[in-house]
PDB file of N, CA and C in Angstrom:
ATOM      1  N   UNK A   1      95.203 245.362  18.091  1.00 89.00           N
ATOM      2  CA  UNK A   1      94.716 246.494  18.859  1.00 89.00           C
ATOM      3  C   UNK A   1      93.558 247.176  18.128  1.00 89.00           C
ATOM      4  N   UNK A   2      93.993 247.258  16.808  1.00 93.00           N
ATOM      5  CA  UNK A   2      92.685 247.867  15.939  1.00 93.00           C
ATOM      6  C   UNK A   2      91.436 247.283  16.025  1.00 93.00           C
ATOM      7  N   UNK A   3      91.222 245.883  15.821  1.00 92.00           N
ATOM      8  CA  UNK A   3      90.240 245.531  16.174  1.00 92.00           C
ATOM      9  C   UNK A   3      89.883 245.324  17.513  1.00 92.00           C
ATOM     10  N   UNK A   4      90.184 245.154  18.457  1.00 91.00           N
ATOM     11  CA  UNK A   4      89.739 245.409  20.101  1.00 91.00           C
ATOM     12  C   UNK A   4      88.700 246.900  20.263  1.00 91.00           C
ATOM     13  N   UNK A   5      89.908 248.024  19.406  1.00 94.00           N
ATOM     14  CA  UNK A   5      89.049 249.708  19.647  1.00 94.00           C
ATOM     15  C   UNK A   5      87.591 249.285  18.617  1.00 94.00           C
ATOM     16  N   UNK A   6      87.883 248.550  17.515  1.00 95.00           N
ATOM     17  CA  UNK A   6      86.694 248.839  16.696  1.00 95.00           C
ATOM     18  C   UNK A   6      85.780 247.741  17.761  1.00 95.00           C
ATOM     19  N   UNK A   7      85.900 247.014  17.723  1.00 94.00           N
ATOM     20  CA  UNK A   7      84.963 246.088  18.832  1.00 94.00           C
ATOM     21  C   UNK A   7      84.054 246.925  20.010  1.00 94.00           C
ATOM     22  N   UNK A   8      85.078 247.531  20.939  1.00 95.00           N
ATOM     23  CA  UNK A   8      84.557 248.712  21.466  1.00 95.00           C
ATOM     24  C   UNK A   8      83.739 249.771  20.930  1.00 95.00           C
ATOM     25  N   UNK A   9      84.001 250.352  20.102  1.00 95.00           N
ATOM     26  CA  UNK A   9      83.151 251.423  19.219  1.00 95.00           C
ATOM     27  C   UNK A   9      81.633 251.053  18.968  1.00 95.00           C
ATOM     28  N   UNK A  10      81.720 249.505  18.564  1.00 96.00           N
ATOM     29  CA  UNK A  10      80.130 248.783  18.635  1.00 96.00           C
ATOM     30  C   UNK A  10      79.295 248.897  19.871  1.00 96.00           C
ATOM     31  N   UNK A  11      80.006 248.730  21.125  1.00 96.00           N
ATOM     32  CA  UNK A  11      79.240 248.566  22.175  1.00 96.00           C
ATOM     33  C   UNK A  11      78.124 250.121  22.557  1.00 96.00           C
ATOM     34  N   UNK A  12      77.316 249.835  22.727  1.00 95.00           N
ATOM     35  CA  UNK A  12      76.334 251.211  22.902  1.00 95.00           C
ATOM     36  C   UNK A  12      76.471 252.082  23.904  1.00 95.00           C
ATOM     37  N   UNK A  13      76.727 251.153  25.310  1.00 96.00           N
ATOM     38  CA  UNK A  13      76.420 251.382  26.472  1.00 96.00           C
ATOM     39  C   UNK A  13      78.018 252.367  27.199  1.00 96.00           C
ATOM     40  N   UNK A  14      78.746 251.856  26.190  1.00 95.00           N
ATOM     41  CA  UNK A  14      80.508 251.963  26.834  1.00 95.00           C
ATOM     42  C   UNK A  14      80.584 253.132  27.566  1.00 95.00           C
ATOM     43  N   UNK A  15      79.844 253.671  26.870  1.00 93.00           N
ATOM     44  CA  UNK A  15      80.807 255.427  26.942  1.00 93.00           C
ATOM     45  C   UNK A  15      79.731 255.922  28.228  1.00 93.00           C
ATOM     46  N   UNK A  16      78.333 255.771  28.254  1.00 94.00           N
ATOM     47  CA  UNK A  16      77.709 255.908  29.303  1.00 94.00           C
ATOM     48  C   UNK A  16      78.349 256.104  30.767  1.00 94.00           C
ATOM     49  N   UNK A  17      78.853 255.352  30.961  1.00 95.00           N
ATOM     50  CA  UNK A  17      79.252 255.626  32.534  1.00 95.00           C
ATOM     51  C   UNK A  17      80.858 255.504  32.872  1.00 95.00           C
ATOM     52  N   UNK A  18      81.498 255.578  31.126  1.00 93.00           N
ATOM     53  CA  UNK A  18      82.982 255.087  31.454  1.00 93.00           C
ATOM     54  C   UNK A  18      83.693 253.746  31.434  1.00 93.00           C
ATOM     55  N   UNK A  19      82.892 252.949  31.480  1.00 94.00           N
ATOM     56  CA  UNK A  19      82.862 251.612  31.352  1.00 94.00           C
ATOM     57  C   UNK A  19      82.991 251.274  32.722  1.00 94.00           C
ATOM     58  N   UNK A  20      82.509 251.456  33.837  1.00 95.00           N
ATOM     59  CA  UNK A  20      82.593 250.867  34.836  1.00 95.00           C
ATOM     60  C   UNK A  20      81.353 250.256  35.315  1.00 95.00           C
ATOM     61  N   UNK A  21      80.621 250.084  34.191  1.00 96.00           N
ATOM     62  CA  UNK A  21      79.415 249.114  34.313  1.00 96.00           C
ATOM     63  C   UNK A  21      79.035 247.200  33.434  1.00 96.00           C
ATOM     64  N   UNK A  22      80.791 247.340  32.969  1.00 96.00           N
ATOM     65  CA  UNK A  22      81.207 246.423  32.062  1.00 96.00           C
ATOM     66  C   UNK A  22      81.852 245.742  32.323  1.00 96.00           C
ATOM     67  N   UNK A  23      82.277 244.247  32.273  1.00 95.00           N
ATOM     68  CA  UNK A  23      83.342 243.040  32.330  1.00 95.00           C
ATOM     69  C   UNK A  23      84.064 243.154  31.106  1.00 95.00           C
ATOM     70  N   UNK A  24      85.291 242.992  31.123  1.00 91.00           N
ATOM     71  CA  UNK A  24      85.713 241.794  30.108  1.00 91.00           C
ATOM     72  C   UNK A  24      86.569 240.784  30.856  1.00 91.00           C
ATOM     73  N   UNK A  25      86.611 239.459  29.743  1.00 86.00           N
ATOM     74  CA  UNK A  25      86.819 238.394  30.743  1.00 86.00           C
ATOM     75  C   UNK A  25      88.407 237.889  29.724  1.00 86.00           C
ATOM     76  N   UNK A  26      89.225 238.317  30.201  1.00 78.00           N
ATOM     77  CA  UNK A  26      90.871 237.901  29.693  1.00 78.00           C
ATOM     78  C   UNK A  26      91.218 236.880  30.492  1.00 78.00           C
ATOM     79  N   UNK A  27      92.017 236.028  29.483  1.00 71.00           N
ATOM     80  CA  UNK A  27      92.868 234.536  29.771  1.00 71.00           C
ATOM     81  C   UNK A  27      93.973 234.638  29.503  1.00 71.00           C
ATOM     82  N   UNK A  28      95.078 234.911  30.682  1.00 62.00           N
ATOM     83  CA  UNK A  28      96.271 234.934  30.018  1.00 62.00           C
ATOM     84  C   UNK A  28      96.959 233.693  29.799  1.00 62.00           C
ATOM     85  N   UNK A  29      97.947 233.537  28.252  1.00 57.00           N
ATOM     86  CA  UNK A  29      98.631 232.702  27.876  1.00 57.00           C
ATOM     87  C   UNK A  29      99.842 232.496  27.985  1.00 57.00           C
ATOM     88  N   UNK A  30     100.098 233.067  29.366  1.00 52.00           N
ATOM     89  CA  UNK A  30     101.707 232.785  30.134  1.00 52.00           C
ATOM     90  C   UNK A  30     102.529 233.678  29.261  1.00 52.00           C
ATOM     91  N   UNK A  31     103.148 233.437  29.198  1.00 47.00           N
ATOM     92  CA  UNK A  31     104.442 234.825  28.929  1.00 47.00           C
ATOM     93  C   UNK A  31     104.609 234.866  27.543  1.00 47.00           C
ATOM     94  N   UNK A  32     103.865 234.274  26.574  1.00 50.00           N
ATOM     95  CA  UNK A  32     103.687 234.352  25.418  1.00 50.00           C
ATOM     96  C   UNK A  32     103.223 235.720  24.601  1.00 50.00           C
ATOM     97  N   UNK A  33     101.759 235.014  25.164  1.00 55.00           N
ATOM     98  CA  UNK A  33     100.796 236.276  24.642  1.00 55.00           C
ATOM     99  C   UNK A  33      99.555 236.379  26.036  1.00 55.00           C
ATOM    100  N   UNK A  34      99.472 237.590  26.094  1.00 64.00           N
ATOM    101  CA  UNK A  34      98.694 238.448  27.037  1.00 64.00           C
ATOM    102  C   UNK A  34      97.993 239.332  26.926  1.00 64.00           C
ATOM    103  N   UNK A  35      96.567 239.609  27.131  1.00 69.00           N
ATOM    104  CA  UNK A  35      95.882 241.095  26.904  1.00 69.00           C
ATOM    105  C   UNK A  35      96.666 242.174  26.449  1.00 69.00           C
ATOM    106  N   UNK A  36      97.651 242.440  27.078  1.00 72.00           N
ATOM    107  CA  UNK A  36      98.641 243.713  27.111  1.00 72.00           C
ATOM    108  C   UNK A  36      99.508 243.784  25.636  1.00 72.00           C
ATOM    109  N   UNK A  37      99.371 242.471  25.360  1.00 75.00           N
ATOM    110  CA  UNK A  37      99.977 241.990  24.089  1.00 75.00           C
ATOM    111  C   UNK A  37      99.506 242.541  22.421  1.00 75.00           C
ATOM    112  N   UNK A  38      97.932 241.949  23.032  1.00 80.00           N
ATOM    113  CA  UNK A  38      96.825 242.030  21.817  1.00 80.00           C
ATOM    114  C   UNK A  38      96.056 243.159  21.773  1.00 80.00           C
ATOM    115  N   UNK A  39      96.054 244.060  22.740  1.00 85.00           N
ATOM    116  CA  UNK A  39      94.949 245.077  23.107  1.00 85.00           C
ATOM    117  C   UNK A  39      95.951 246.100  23.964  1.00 85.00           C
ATOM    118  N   UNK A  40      96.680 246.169  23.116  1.00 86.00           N
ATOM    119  CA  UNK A  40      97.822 247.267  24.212  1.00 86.00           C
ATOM    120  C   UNK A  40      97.408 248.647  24.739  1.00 86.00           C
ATOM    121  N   UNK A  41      96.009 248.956  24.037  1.00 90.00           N
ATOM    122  CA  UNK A  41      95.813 250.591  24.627  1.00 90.00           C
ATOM    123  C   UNK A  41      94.793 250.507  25.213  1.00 90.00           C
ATOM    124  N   UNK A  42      94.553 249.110  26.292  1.00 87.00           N
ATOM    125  CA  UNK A  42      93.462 249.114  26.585  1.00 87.00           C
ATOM    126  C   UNK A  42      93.174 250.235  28.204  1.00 87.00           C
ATOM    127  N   UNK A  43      94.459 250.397  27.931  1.00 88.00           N
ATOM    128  CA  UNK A  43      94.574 251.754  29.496  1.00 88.00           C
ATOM    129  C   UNK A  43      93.828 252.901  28.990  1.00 88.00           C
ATOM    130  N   UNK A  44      93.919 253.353  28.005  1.00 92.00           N
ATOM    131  CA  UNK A  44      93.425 254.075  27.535  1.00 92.00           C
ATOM    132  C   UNK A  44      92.083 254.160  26.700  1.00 92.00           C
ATOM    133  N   UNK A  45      91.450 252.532  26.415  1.00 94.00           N
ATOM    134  CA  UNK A  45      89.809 252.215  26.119  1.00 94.00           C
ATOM    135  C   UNK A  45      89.406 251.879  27.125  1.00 94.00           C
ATOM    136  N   UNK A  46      89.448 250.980  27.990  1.00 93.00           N
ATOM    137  CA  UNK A  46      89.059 250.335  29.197  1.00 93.00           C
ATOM    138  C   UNK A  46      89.239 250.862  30.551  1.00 93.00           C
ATOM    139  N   UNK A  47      89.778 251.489  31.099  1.00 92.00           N
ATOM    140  CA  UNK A  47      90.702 251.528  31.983  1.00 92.00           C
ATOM    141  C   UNK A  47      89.554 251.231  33.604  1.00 92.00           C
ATOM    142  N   UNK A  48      88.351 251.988  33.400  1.00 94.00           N
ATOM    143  CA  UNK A  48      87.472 251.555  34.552  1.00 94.00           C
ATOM    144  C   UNK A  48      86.978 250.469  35.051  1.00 94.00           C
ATOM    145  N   UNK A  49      86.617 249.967  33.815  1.00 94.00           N
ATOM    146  CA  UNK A  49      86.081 248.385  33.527  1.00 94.00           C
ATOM    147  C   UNK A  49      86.543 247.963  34.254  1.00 94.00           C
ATOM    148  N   UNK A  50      85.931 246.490  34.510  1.00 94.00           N
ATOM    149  CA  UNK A  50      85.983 245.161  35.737  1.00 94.00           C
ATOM    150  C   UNK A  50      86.111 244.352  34.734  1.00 94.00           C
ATOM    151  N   UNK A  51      87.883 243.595  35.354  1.00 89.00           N
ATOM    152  CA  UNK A  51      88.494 242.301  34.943  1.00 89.00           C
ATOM    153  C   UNK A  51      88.546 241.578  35.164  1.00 89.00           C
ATOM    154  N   UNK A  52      88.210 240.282  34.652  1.00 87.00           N
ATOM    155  CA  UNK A  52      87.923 239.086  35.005  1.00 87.00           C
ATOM    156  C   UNK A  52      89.068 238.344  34.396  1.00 87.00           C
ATOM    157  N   UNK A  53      89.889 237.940  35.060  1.00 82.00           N
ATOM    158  CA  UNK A  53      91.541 237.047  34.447  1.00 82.00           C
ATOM    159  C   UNK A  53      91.955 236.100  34.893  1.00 82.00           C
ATOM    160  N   UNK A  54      92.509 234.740  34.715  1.00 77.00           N
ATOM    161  CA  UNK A  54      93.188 234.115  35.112  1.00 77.00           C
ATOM    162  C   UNK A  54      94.291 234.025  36.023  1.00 77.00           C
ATOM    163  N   UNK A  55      94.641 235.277  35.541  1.00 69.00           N
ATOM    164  CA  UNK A  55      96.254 235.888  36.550  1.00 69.00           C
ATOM    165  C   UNK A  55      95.997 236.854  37.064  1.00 69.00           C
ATOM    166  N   UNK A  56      96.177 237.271  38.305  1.00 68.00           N
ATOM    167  CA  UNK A  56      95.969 238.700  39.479  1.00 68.00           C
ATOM    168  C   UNK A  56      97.257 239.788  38.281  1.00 68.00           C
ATOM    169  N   UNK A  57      98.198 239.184  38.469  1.00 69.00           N
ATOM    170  CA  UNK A  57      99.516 239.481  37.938  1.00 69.00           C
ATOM    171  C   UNK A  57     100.093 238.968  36.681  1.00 69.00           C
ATOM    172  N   UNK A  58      99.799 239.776  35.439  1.00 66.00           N
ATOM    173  CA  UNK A  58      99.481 239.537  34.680  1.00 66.00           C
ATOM    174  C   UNK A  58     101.693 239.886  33.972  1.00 66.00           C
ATOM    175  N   UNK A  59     101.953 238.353  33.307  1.00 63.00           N
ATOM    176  CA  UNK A  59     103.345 238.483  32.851  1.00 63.00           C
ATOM    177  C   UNK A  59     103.389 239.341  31.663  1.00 63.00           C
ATOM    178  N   UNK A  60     104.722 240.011  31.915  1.00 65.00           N
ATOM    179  CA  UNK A  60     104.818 241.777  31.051  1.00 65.00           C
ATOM    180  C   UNK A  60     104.218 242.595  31.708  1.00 65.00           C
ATOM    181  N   UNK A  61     103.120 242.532  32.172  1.00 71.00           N
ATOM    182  CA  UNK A  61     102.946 243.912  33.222  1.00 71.00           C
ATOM    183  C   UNK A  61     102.530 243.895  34.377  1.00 71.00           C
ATOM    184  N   UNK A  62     102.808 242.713  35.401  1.00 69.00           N
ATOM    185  CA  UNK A  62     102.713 242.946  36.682  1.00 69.00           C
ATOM    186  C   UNK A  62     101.899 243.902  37.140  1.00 69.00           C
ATOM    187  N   UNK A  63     101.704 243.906  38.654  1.00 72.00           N
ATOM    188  CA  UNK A  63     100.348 244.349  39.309  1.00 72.00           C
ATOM    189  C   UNK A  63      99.824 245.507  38.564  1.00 72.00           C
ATOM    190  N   UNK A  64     100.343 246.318  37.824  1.00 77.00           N
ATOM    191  CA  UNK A  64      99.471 247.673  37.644  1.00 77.00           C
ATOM    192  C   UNK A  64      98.824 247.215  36.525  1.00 77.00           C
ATOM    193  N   UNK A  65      98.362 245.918  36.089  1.00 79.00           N
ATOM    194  CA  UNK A  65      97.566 245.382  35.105  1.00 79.00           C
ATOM    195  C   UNK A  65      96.221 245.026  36.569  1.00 79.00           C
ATOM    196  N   UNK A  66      96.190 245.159  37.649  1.00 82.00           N
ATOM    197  CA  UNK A  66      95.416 244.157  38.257  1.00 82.00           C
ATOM    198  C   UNK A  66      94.908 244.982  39.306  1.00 82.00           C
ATOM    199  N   UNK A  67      93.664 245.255  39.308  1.00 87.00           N
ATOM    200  CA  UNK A  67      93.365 246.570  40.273  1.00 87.00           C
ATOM    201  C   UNK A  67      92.430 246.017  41.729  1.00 87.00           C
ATOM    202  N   UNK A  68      92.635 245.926  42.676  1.00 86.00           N
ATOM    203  CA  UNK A  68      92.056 244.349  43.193  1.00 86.00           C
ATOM    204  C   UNK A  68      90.550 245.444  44.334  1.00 86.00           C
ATOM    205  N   UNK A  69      90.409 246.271  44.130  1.00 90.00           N
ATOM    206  CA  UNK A  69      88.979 246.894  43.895  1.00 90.00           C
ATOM    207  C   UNK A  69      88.183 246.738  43.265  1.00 90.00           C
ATOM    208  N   UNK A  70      88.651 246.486  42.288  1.00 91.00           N
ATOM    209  CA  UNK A  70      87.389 246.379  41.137  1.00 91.00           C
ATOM    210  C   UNK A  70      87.873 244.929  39.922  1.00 91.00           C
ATOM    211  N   UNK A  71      88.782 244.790  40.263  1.00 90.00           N
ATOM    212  CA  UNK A  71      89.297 243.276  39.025  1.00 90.00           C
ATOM    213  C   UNK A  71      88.817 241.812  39.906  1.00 90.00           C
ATOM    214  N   UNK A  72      89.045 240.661  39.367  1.00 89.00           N
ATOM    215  CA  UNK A  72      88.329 239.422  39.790  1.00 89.00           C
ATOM    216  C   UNK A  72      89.616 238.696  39.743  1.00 89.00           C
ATOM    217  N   UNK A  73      89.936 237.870  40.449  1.00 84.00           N
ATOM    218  CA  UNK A  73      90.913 236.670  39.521  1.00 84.00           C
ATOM    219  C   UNK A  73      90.372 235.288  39.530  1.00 84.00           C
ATOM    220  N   UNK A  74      90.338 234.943  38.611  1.00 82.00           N
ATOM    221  CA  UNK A  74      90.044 233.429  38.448  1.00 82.00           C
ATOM    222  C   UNK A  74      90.970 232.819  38.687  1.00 82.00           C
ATOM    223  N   UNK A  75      90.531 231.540  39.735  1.00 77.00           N
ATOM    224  CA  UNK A  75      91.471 230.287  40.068  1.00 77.00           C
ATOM    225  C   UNK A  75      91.240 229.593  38.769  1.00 77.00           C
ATOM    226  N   UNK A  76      92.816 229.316  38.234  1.00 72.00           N
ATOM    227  CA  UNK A  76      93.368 228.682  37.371  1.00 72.00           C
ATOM    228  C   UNK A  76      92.963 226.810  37.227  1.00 72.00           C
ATOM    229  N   UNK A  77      92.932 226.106  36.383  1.00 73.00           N
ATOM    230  CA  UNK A  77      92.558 224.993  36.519  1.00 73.00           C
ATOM    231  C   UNK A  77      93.874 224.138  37.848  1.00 73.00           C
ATOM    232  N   UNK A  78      93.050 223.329  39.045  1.00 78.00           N
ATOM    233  CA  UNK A  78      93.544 222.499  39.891  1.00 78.00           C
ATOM    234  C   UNK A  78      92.719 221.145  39.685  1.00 78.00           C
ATOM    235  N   UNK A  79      93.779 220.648  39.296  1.00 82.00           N
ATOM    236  CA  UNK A  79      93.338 218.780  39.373  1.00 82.00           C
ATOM    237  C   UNK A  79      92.881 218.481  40.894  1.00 82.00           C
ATOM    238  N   UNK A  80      92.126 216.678  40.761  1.00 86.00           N
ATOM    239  CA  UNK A  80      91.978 216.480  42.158  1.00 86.00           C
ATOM    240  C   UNK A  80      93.502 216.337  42.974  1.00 86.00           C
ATOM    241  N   UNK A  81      94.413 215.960  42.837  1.00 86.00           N
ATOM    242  CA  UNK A  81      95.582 215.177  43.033  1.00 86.00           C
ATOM    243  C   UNK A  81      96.205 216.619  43.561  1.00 86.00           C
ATOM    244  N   UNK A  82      96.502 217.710  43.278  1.00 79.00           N
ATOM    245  CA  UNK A  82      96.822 218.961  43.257  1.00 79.00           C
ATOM    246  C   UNK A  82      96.066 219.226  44.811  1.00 79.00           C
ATOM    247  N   UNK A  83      94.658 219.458  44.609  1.00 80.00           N
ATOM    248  CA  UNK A  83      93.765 219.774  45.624  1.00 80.00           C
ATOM    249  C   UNK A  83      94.093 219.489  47.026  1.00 80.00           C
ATOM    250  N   UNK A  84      93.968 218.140  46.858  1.00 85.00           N
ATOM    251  CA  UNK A  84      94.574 217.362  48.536  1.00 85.00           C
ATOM    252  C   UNK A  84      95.879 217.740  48.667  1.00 85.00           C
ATOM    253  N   UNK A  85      96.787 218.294  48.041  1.00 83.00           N
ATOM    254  CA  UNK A  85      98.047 218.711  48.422  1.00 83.00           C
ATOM    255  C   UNK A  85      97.824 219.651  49.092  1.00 83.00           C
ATOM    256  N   UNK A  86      97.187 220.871  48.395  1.00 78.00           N
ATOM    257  CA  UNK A  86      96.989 221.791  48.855  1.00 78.00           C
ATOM    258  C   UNK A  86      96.331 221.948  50.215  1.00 78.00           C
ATOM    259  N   UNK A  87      95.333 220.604  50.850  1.00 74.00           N
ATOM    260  CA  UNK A  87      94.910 220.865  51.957  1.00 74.00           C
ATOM    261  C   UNK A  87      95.603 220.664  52.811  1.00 74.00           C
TER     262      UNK A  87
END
């Protein structure tokens, strides 16, 4: 967590508008380890910011990790074999 805030502290622009002129781009690692995991106060550094994640619904903290106004979700890797199922 310490280093996430000091990471932040570098950025110039952050504090300017709140951060709602900023991405970050999180990959969650299934129920292991998760943003929420490594960067736990990010409600409280980030909270405006636009998320870019793998998971809408992020395991350990479900939807109120996932703000679907302003967050992204990335489709997860689908094989070809997967694909045609899906159609």
């Amino acid at each position: 967590d310490d280093i996430f805030r000091g990471l932040l502290r570098k950025l110039p622009y952050l504090s300017r508008r709140r951060g709602v002129d900023h991405v970050f781009i999180f990959s969650d690692q299934g129920f292991i380890v998760n943003f929420t995991h490594t960067f736990p106060s990010w409600r409280d550094e980030i909270p405006h910011s636009i998320f870019m994640s793998t998971e809408a619904f992020t395991p350990g903290c479900g939807p109120s990790c996932f703000s679907p106004w302003k967050d992204i979700a990335i489709p997860g890797h689908i094989d070809w074999e997967r694909m045609k199922q899906i159609r």
